PDB file of C-alpha atoms in Angstrom:
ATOM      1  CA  UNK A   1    -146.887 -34.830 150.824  1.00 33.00           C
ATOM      2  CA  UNK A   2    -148.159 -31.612 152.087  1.00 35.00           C
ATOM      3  CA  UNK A   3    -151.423 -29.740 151.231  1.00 34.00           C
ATOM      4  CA  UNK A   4    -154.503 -31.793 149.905  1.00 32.00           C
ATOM      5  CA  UNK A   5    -155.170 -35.065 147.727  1.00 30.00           C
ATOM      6  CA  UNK A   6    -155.249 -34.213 144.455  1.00 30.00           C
ATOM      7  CA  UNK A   7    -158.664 -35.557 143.960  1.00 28.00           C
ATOM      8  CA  UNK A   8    -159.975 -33.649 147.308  1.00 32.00           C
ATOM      9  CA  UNK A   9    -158.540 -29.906 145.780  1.00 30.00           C
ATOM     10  CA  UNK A  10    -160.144 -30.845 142.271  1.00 29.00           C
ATOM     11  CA  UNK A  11    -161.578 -27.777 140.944  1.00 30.00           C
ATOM     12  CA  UNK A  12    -160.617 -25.749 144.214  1.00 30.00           C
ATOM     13  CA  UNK A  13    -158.139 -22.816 144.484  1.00 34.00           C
ATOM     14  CA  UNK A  14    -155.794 -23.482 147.675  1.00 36.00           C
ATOM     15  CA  UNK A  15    -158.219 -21.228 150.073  1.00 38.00           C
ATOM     16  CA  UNK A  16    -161.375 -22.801 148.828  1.00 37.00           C
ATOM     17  CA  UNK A  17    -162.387 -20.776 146.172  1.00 37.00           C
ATOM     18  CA  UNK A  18    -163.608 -21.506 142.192  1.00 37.00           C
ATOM     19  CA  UNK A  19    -161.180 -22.633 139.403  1.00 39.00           C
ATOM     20  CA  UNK A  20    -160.238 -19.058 138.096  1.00 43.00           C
ATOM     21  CA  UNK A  21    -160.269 -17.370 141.445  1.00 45.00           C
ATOM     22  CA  UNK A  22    -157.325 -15.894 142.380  1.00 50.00           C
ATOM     23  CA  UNK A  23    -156.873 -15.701 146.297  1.00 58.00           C
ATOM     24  CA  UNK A  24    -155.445 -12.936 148.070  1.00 58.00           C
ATOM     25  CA  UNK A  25    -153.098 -13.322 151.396  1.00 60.00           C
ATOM     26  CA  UNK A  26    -154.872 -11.791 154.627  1.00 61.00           C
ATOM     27  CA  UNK A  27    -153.721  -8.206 155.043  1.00 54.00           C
ATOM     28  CA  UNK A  28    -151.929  -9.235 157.790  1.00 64.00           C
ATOM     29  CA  UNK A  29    -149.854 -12.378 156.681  1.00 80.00           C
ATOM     30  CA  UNK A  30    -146.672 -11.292 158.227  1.00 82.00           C
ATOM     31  CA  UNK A  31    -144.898 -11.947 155.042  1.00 86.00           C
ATOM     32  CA  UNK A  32    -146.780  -9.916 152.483  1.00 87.00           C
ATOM     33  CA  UNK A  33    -145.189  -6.470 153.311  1.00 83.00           C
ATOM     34  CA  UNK A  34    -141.731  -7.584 152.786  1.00 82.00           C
ATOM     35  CA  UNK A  35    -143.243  -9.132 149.277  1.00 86.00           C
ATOM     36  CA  UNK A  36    -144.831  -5.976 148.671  1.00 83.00           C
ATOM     37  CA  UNK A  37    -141.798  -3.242 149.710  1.00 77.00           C
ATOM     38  CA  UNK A  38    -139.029  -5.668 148.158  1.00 71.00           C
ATOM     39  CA  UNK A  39    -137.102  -5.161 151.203  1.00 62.00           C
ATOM     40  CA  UNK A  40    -136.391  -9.514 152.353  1.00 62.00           C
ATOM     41  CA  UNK A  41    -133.455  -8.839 154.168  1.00 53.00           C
ATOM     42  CA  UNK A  42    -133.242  -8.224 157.915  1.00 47.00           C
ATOM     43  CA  UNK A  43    -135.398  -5.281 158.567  1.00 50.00           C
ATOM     44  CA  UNK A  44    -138.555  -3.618 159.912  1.00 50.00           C
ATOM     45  CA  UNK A  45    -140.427  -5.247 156.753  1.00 56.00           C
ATOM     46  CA  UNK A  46    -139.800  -8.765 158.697  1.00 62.00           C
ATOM     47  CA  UNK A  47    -140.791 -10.111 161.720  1.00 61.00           C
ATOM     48  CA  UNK A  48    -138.231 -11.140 164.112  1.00 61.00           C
ATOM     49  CA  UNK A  49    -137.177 -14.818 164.181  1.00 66.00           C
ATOM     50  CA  UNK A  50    -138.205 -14.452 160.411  1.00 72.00           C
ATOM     51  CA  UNK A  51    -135.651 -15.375 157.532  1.00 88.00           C
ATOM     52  CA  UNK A  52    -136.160 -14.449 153.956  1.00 90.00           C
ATOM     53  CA  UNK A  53    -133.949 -14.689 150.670  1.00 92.00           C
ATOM     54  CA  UNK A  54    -134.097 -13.519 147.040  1.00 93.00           C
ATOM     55  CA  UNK A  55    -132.498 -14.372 144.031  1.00 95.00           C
ATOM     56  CA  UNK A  56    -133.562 -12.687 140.413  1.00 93.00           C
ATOM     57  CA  UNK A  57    -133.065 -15.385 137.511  1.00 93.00           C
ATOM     58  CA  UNK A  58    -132.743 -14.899 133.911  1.00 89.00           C
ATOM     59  CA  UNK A  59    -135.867 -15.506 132.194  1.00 87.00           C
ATOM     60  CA  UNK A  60    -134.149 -18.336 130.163  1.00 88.00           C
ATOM     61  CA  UNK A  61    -135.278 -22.560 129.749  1.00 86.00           C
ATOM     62  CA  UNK A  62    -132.914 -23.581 132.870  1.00 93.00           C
ATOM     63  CA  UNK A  63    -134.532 -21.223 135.379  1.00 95.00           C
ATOM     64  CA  UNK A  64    -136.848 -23.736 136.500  1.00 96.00           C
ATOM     65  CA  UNK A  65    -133.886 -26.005 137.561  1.00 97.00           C
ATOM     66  CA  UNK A  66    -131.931 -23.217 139.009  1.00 97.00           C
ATOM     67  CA  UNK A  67    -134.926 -22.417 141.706  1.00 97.00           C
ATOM     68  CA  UNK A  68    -135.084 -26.389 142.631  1.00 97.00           C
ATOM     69  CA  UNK A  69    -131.404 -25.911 143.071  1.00 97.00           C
ATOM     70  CA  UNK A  70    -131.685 -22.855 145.316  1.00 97.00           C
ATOM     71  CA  UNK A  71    -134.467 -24.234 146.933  1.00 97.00           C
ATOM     72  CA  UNK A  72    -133.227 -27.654 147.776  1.00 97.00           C
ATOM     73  CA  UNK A  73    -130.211 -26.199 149.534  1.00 96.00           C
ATOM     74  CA  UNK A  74    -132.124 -23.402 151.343  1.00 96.00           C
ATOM     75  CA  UNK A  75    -134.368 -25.815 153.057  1.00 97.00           C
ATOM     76  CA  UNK A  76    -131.186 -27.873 154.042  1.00 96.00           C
ATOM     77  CA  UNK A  77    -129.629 -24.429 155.569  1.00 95.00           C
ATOM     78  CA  UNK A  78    -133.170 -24.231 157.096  1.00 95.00           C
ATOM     79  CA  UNK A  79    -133.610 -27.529 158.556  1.00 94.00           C
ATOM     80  CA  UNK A  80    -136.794 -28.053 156.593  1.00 96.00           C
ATOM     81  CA  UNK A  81    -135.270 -30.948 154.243  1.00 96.00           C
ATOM     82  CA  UNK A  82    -138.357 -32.910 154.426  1.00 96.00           C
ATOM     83  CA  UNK A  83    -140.181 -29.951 152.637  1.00 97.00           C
ATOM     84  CA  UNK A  84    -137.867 -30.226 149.794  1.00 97.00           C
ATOM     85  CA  UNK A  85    -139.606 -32.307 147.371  1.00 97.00           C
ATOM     86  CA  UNK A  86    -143.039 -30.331 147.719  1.00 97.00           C
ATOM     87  CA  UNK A  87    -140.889 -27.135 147.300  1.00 98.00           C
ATOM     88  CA  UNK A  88    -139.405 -27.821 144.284  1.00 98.00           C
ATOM     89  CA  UNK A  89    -141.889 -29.312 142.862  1.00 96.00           C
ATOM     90  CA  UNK A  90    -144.814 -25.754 143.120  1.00 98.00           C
ATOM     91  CA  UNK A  91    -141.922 -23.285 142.746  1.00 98.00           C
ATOM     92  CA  UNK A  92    -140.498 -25.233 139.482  1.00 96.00           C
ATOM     93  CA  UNK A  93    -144.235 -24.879 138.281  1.00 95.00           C
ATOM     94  CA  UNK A  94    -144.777 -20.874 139.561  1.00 96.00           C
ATOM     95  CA  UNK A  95    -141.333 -20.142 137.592  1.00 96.00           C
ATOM     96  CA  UNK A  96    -142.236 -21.883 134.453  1.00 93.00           C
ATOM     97  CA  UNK A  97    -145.423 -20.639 134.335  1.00 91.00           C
ATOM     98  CA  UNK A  98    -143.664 -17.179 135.188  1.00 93.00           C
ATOM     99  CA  UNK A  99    -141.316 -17.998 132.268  1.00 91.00           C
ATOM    100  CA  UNK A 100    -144.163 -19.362 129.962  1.00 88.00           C
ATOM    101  CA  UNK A 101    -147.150 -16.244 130.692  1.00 81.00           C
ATOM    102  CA  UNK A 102    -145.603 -13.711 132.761  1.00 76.00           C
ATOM    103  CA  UNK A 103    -142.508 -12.409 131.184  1.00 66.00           C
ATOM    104  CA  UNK A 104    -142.089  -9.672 128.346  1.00 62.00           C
ATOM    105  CA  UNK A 105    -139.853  -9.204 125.632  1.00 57.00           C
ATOM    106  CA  UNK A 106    -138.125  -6.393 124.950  1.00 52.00           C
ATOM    107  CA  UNK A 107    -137.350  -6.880 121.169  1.00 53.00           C
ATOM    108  CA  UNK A 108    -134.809  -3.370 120.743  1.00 56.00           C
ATOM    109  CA  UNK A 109    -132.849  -4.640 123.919  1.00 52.00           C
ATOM    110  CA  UNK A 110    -133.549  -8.820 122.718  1.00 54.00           C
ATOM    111  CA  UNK A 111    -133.435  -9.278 126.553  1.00 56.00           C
ATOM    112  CA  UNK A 112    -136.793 -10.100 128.720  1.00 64.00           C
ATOM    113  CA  UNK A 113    -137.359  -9.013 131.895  1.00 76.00           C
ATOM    114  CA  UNK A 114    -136.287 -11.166 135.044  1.00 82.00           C
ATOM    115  CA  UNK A 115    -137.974 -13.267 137.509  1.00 91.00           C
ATOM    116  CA  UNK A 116    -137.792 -13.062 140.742  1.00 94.00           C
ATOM    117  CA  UNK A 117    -137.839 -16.134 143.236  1.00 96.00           C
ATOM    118  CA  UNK A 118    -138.219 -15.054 147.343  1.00 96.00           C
ATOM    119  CA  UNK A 119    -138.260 -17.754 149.956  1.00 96.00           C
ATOM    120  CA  UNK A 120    -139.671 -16.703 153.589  1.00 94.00           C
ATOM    121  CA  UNK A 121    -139.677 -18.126 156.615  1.00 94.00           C
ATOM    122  CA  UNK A 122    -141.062 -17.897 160.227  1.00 91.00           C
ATOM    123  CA  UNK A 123    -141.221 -20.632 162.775  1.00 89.00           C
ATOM    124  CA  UNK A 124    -142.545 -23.747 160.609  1.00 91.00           C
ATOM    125  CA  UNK A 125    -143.682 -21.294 157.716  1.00 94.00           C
ATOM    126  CA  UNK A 126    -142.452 -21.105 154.674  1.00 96.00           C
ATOM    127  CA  UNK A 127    -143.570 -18.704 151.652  1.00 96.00           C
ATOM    128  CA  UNK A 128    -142.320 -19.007 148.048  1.00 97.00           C
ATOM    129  CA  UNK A 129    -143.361 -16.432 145.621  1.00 97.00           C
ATOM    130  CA  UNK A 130    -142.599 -15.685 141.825  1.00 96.00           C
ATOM    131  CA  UNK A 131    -141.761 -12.055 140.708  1.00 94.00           C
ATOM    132  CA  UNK A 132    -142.697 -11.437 137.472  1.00 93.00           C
ATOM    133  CA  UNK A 133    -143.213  -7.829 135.707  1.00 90.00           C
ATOM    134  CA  UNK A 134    -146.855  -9.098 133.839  1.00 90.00           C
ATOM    135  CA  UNK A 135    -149.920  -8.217 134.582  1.00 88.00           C
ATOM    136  CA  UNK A 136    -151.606 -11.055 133.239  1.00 88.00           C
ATOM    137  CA  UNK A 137    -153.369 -13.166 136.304  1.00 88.00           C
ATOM    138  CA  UNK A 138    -152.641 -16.523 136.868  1.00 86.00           C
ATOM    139  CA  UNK A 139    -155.791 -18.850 135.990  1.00 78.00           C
ATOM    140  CA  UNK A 140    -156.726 -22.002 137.023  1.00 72.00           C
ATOM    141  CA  UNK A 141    -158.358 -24.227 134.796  1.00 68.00           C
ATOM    142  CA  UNK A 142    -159.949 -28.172 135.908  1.00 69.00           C
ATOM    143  CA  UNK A 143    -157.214 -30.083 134.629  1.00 62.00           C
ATOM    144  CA  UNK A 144    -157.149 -32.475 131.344  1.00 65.00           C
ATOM    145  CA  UNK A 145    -154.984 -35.443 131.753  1.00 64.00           C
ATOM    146  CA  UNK A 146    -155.005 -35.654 128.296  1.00 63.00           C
ATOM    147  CA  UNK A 147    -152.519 -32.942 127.584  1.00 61.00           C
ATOM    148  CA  UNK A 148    -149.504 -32.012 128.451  1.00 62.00           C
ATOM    149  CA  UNK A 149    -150.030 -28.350 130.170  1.00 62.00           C
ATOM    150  CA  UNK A 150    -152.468 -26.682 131.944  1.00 60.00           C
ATOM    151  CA  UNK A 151    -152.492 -28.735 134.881  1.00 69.00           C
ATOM    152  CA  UNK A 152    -149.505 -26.420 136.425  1.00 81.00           C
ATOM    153  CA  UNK A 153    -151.365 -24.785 139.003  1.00 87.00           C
ATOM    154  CA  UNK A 154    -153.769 -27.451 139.933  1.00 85.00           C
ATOM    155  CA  UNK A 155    -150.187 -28.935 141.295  1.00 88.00           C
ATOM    156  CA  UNK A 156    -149.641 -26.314 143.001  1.00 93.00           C
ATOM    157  CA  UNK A 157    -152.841 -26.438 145.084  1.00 92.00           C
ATOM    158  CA  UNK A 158    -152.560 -29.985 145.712  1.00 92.00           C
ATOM    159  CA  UNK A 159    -148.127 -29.624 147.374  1.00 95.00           C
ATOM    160  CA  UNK A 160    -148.759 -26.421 149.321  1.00 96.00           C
ATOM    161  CA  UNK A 161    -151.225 -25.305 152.044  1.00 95.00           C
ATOM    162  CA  UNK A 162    -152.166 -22.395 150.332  1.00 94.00           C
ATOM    163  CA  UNK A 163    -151.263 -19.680 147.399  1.00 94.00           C
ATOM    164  CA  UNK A 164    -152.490 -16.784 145.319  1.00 93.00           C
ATOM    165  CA  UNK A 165    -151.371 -13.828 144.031  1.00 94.00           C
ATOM    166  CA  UNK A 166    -150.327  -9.862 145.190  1.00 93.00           C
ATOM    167  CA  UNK A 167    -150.505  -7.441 142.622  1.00 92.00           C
ATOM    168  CA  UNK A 168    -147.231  -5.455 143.001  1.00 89.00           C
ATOM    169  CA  UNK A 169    -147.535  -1.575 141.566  1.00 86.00           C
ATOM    170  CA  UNK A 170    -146.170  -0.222 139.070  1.00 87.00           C
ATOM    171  CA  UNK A 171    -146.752  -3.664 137.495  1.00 87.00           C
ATOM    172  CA  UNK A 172    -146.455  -7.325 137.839  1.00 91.00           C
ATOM    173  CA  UNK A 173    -147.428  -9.661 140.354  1.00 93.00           C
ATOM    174  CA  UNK A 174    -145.635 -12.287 143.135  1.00 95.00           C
ATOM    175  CA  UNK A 175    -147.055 -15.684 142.714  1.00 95.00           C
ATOM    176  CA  UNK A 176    -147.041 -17.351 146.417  1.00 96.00           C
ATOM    177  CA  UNK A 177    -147.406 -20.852 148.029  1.00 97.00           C
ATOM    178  CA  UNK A 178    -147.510 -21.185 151.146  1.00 96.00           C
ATOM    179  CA  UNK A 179    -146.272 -24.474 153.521  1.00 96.00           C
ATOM    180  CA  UNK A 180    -146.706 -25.500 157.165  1.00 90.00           C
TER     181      UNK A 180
END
């Protein structure tokens, strides 16, 4: 397992702060203007020996399991297998919380819009961040074992090394974890 006991991030956002904080990458995580300019292919947005992918999924019940999917076989290409259970575990949280508080309906069209999952890598680094087109924040509550949701992000602190959120203009946000 990677990132903290659960008991020892209790009540701590992955960079130390409050429940309800949201954290913010440094300005210069190398990864946060390719988030930012949409461009994760091969290019000036990237550092070299960097690799970055991006898939947009329909904002439908089986998107969750899609993203393990594409994440379990993208750490295999990587080399990073022993990431993989980690991996899947915070992104199939960041997409269904994506699916759950951060999409919109478009009732004339009856489509909503898509999510978008991005996986970067440099070195022994990995980002994973969650497109969606709300502005609603992500908020992170203490968790109650005694029901069945709201501990979604508290999981997320507790499998990855780090995460937050970057507002993305016009609207929406990316909601990133970081590893290694």
């Amino acid at each position: 397992m990677t990132g903290q006991p659960a008991r020892e991030s209790m009540g701590r956002l992955g960079n130390g702060e409050r429940p309800g904080a949201v954290s913010a990458p440094s300005p210069r995580a190398w990864w946060t203007s390719a988030l930012l300019s949409g461009s994760l292919h091969a290019s000036a947005a990237l550092p070299s020996r960097a690799d970055a992918l991006s898939w947009s999924l329909d904002a439908q019940p089986g998107a969750a399991g899609v993203a393990r999917g594409l994440c379990a076989g993208v750490l295999g290409e990587w080399h990073m297998p022993e990431r993989a259970a980690d991996v899947e575990l915070v992104v199939s949280e960041l997409v269904t919380n994506a699916l759950r508080h951060g999409r919109r309906v478009h009732p004339a069209a009856g489509t909503d819009d898509p999510i978008r999952l991005s996986m970067l890598r440099r070195g022994g680094e990995l980002v994973c961040a969650v497109r969606d087109l709300s502005d609603r924040m992500p908020e992170r509550r203490d968790p109650d074992f005694r029901f069945e949701c709201g501990r979604g992000l508290h999981l997320v602190a507790s499998f990855c090394s780090g995460w937050g959120v970057l507002p993305v203009l016009p609207a929406g946000k990316h909601v990133w974890a970081r590893f290694g």
